mmCIF file of C-alpha atoms and ligand atoms in Angstrom:
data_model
loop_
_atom_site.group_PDB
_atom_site.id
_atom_site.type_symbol
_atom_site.label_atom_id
_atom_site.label_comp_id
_atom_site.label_asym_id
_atom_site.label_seq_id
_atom_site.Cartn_x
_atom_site.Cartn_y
_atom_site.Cartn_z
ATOM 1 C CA UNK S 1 34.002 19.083 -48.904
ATOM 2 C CA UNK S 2 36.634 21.624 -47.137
ATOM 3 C CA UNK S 3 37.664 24.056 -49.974
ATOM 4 C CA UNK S 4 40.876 23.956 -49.132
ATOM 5 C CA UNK S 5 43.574 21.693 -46.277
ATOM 6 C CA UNK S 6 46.542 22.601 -45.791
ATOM 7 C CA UNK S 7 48.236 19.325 -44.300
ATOM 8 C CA UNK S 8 51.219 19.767 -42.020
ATOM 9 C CA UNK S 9 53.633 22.087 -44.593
ATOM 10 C CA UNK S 10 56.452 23.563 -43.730
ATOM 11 C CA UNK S 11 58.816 25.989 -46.022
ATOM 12 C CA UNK S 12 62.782 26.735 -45.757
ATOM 13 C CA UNK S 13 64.123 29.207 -48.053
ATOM 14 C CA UNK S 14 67.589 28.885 -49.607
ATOM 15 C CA UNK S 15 68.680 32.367 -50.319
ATOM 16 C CA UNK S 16 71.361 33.813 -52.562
ATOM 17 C CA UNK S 17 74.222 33.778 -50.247
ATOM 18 C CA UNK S 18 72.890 29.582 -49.907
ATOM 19 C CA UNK S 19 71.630 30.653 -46.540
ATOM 20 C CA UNK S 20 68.656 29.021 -44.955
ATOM 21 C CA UNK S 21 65.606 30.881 -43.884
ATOM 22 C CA UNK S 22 62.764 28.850 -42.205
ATOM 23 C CA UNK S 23 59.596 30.905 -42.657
ATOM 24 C CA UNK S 24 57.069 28.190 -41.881
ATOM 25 C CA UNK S 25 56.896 25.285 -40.015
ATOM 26 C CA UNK S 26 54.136 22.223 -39.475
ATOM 27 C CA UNK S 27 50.973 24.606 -40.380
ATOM 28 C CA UNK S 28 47.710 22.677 -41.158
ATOM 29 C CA UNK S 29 44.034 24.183 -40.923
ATOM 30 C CA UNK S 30 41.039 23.510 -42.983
ATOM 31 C CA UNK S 31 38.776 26.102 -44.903
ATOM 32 C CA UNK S 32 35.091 25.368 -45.692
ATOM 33 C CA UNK S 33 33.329 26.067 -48.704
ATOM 34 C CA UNK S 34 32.516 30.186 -49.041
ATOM 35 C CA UNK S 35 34.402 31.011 -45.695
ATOM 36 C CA UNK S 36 36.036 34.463 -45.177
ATOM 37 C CA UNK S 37 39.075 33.494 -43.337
ATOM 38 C CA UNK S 38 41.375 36.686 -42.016
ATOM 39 C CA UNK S 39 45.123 35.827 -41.664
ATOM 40 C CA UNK S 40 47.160 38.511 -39.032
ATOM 41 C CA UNK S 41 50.396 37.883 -37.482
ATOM 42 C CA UNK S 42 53.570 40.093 -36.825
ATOM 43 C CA UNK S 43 55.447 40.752 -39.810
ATOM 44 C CA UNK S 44 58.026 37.458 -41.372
ATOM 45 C CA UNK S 45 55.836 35.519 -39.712
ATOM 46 C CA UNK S 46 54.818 33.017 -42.881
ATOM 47 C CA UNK S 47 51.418 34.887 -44.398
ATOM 48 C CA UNK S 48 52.686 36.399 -47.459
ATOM 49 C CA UNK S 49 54.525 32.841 -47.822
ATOM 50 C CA UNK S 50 51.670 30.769 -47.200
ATOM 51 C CA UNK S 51 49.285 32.534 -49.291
ATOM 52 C CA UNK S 52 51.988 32.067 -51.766
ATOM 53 C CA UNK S 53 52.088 28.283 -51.831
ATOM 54 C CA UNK S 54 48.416 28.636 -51.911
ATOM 55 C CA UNK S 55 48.413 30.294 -55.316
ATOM 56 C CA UNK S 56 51.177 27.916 -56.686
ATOM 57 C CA UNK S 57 53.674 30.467 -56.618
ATOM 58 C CA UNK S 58 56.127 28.455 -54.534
ATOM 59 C CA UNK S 59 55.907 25.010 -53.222
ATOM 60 C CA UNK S 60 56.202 23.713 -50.176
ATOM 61 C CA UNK S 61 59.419 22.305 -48.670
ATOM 62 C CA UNK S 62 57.040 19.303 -46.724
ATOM 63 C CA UNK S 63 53.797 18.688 -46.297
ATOM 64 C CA UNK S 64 50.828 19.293 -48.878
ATOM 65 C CA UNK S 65 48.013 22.116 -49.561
ATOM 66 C CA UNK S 66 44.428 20.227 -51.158
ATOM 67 C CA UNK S 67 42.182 22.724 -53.046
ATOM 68 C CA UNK S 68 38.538 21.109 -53.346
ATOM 69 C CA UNK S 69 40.532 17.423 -53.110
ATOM 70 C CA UNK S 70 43.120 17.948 -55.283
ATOM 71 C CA UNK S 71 46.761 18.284 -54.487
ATOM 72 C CA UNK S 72 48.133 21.894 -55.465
ATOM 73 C CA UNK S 73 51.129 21.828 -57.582
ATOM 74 C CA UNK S 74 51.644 24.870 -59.410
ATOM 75 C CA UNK S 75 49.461 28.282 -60.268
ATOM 76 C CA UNK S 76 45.511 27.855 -61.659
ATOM 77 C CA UNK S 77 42.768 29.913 -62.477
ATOM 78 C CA UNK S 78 40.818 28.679 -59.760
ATOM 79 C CA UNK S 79 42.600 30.176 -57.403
ATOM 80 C CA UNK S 80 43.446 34.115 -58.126
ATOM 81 C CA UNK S 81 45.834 36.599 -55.447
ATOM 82 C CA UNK S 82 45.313 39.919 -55.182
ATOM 83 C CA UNK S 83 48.088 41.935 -53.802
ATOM 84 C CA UNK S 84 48.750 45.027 -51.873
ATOM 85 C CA UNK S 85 50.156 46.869 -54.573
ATOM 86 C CA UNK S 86 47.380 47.229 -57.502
ATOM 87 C CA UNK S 87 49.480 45.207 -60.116
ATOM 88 C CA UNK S 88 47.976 46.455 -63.309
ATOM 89 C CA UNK S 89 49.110 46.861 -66.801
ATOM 90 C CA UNK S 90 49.582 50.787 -66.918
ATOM 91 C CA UNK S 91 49.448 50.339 -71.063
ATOM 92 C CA UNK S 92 46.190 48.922 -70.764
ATOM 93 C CA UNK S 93 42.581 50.333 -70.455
ATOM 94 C CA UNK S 94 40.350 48.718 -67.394
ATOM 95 C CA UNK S 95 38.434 46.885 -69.387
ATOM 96 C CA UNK S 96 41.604 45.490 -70.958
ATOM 97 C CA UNK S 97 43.357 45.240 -67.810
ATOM 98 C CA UNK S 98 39.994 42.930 -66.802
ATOM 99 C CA UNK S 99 39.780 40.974 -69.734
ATOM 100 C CA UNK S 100 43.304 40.438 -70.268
ATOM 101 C CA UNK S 101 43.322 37.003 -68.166
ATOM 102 C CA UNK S 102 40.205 35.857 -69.902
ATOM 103 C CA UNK S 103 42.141 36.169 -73.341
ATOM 104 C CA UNK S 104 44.766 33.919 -71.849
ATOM 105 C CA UNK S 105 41.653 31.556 -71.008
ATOM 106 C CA UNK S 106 41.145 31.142 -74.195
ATOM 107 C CA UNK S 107 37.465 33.191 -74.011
ATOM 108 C CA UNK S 108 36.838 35.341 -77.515
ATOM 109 C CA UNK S 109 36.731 38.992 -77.812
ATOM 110 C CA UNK S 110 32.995 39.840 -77.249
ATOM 111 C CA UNK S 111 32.606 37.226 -74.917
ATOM 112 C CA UNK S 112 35.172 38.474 -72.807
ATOM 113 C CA UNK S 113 34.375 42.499 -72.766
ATOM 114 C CA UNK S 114 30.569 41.064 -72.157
ATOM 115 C CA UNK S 115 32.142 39.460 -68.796
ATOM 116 C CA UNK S 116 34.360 41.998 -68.162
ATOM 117 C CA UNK S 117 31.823 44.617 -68.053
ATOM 118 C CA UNK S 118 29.537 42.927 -65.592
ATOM 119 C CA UNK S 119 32.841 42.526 -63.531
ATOM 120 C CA UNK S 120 33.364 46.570 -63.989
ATOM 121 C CA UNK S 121 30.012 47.052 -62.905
ATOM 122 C CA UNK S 122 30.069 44.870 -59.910
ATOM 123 C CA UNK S 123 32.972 47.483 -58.783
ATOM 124 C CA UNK S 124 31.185 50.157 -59.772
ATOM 125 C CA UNK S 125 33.611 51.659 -62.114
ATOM 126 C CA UNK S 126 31.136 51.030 -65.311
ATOM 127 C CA UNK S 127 31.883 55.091 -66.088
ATOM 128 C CA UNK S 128 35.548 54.662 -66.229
ATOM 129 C CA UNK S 129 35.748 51.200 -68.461
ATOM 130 C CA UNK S 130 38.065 53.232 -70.705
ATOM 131 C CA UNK S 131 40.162 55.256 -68.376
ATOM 132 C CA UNK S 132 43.902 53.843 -67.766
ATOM 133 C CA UNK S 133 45.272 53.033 -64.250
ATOM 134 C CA UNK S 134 47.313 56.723 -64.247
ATOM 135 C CA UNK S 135 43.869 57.786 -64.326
ATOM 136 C CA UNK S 136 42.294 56.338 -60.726
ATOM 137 C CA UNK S 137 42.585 57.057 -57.259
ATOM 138 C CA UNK S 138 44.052 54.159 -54.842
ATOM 139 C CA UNK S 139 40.932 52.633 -54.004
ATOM 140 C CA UNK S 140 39.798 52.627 -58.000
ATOM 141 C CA UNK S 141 42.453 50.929 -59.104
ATOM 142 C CA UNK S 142 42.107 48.027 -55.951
ATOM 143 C CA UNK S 143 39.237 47.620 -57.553
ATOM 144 C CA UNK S 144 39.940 47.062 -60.422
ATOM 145 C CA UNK S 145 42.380 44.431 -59.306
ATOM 146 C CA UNK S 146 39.458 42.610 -57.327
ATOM 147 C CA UNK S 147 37.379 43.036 -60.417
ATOM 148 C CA UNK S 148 40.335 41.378 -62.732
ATOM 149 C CA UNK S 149 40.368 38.558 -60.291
ATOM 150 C CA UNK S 150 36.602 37.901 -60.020
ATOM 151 C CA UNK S 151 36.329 37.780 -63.493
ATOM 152 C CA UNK S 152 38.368 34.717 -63.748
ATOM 153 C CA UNK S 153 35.915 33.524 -61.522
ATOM 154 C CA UNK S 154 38.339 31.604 -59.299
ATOM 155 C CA UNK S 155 36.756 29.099 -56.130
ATOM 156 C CA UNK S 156 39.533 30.942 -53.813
ATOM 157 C CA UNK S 157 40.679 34.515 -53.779
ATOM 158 C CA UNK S 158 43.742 35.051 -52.094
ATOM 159 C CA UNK S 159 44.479 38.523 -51.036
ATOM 160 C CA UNK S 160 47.100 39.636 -49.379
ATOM 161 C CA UNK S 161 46.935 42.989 -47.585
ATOM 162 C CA UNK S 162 44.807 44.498 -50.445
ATOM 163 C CA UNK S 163 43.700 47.434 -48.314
ATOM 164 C CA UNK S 164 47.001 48.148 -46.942
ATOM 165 C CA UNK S 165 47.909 50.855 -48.781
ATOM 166 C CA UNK S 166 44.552 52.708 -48.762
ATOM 167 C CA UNK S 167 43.419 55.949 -46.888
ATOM 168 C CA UNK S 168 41.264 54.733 -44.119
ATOM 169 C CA UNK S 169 38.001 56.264 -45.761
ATOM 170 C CA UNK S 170 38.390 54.536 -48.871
ATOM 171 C CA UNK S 171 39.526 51.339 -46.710
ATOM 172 C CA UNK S 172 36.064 50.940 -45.058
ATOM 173 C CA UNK S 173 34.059 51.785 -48.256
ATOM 174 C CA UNK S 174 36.213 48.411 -50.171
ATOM 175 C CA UNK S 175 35.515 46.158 -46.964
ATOM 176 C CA UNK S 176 31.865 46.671 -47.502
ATOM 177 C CA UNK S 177 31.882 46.589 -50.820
ATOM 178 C CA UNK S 178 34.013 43.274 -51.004
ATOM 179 C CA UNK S 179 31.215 42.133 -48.230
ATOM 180 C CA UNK S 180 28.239 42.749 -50.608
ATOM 181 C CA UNK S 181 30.076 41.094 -53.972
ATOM 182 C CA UNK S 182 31.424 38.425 -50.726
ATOM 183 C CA UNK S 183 27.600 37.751 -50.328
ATOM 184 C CA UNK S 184 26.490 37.693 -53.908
ATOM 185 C CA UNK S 185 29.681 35.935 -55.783
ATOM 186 C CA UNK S 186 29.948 33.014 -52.764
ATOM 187 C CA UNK S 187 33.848 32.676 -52.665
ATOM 188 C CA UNK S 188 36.713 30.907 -50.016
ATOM 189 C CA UNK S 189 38.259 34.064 -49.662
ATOM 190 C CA UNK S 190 41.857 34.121 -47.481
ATOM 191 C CA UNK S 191 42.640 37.652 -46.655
ATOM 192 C CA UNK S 192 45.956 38.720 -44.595
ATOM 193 C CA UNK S 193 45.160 41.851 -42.965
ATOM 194 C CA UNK S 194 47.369 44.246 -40.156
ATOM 195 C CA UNK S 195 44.234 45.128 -39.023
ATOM 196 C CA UNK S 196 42.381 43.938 -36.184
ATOM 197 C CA UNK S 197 39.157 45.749 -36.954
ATOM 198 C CA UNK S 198 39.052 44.943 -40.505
ATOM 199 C CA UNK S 199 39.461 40.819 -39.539
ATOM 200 C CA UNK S 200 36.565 41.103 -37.588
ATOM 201 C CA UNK S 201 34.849 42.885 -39.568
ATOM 202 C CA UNK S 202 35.105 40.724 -42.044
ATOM 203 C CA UNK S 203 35.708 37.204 -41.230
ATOM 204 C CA UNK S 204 33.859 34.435 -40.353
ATOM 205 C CA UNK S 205 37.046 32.934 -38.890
ATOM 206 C CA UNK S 206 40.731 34.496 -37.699
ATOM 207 C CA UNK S 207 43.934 32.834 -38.115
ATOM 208 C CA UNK S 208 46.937 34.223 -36.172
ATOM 209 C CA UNK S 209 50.136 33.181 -37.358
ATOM 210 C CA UNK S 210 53.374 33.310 -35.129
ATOM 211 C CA UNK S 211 56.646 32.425 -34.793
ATOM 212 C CA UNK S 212 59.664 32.572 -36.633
ATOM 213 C CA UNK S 213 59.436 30.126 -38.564
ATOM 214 C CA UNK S 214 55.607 31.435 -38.481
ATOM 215 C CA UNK S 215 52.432 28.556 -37.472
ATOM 216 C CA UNK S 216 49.297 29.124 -36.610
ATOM 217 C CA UNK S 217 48.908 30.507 -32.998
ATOM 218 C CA UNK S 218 45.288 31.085 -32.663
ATOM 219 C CA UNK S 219 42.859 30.110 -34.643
ATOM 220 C CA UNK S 220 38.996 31.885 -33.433
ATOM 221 C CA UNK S 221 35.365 31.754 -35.231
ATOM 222 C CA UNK S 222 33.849 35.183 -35.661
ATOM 223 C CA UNK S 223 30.379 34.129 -35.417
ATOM 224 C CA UNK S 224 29.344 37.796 -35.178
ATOM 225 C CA UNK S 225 25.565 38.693 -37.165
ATOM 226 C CA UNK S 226 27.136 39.812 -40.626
ATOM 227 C CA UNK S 227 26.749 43.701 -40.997
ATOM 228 C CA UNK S 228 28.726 44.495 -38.324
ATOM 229 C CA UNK S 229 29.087 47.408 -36.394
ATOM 230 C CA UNK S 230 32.525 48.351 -34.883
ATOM 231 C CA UNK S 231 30.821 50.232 -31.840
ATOM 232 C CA UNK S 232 28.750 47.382 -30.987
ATOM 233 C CA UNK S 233 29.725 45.661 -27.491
ATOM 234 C CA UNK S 234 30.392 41.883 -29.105
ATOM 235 C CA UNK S 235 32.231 43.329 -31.800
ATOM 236 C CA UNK S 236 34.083 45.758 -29.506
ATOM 237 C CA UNK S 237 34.607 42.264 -27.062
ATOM 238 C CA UNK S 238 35.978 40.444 -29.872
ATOM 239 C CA UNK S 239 38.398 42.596 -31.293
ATOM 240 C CA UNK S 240 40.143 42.992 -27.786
ATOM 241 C CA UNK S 241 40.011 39.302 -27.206
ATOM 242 C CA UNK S 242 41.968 39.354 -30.994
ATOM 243 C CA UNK S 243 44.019 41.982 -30.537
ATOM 244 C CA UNK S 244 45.583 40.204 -26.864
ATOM 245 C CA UNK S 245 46.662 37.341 -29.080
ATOM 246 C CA UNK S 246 47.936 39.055 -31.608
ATOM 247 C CA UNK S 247 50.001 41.156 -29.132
ATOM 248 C CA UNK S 248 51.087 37.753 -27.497
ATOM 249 C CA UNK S 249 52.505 37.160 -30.867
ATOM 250 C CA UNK S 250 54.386 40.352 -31.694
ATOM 251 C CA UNK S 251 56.106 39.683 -27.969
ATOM 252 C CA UNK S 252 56.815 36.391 -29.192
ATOM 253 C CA UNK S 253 58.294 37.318 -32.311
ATOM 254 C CA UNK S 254 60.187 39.643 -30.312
ATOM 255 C CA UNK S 255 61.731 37.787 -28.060
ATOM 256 C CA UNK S 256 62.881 34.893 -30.572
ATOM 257 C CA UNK S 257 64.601 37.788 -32.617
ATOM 258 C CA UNK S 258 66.381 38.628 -29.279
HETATM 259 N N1 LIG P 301 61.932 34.325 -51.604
HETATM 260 C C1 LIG P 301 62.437 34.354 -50.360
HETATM 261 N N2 LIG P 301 63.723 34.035 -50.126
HETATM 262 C C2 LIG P 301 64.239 34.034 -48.886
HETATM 263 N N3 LIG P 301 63.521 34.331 -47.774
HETATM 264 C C3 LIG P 301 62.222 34.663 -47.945
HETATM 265 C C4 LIG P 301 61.602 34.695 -49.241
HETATM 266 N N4 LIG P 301 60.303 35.051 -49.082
HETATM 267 C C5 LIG P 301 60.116 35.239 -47.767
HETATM 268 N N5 LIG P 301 61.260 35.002 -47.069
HETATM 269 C C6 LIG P 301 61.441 35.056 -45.618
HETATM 270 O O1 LIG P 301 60.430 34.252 -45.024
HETATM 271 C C7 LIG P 301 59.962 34.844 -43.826
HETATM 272 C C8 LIG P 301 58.470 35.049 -43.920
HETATM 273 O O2 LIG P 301 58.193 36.073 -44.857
HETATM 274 P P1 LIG P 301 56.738 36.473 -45.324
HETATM 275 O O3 LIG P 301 55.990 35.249 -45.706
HETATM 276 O O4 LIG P 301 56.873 37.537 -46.351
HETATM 277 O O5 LIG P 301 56.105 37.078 -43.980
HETATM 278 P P2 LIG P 301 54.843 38.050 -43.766
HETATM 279 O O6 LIG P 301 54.081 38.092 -45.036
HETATM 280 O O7 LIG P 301 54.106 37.427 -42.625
HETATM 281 O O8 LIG P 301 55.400 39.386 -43.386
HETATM 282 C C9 LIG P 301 60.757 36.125 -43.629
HETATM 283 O O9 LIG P 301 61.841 35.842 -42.791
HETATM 284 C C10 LIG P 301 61.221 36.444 -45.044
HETATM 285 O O10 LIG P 301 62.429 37.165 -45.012
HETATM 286 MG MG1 LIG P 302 53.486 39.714 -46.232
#
């Protein structure tokens, strides 16, 4: 079964000022089971949007999203976001921070800092369970924030530019590491990314969204051996194959602005 269709939707904004923004039109693809999919596209192109009817967060103005064959229609555990900006509870500990969505699952107090510990580890952040997020760098407290969505062990992680705002040392170490939990936790992970090396690094397929209203403008498998190596000639091959379209899209997004 796909993990996830998204069937034909389309999504007009009414604003404040009852103006009408279109920022997606007629956009359908299908994600298997355990794929790494990597969204990039100019930005107001759609991906924040689409990732956000996804989650539940908004709904789409036509057309439908299925999650493992059932028709989305409002936020769930089994699918989690993770955003750019590491949204944490500043009052709380990690290990709070972690186990606070697990409370709101209903899971008891030991139970919970049992599961949120093996989360903490998985991150290896096991030596700063009791720090606060004032306490940790950038890249800690990201995460953390992948940690707090693991734990509610979700069948799709949504993430949307989660390394965005990282230094690019700390940017490759998280890739990587999200790779290796990736490989051992086995989820349909959509990632939006500015970053043409980090999509092929880590996707097994690249959607580039266009347009304003944004669609899907190329859609490419990244059947690249896993470890990858950005110096290696396929890799090296793919990522200027990628990057052409995705300049063909910032000139188109141009020139409908014009
Ligand atoms: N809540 C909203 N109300 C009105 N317009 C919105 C809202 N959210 C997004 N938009 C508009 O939708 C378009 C797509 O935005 P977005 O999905 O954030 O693009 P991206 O994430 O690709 O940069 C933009 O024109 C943006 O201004
Ligand atoms: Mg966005």
């Amino acid at each position: 079964m796909n993990a996830l269709v998204v069937d034909n939707i389309s999504k007009t904004f009414i604003t404040k000022n009852k103006k009408k923004v279109h920022a997606i039109s007629n956009t359908s693809f299908t994600i298997n089971e355990n794929e790494f999919v990597c969204i990039l596209g100019p930005s107001g192109g759609g991906k924040s949007t689409l990732l956000n009817i996804i989650a539940g967060f908004e709904e789409p103005t036509s057309g439908q999203v299925i999650a493992h064959g059932q028709k989305i229609n409002g936020p769930s555990p089994s699918r989690i976001m993770v955003f750019q900006e590491f949204a944490l509870f500043p009052w709380l500990s990690v290990l709070d921070n972690i186990s606070f969505g697990l409370e709101m699952k209903g899971m008891g107090r030991v139970k919970r800092y049992e599961h949120a510990k093996y989360y903490v580890a998985l991150v290896g952040l096991e030596k700063f369970v009791d720090s606060y997020p004032s306490e940790l760098s950038g890249g800690m407290k990201q995460r953390v924030a992948i940690a707090r969505a693991l734990a509610m062990q979700p069948d799709i992680l949504l993430m949307d530019e989660p390394f965005g705002a990282l230094d690019a040392y700390t940017r490759e170490n998280l890739q990587q590491e999200l790779l290796n939990i990736w490989e051992k936790e086995r989820k349909t992970v959509l990632f939006v990314t500015h970053s043409v090396d980090e999509a092929v690094t880590m996707a097994d397929k690249i959607i580039i969204m266009a347009g304003s209203p944004g669609t899907i403008h190329n859609e490419i498998s990244n059947t690249l051996d896993r470890k990858r190596v950005n110096t290696e000639p396929g890799f090296v091959e793919l990522k200027a194959q990628i990057q052409k379209y995705v300049q063909r899209a910032g000139n188109l997004n141009a020139s409908l602005k014009n």
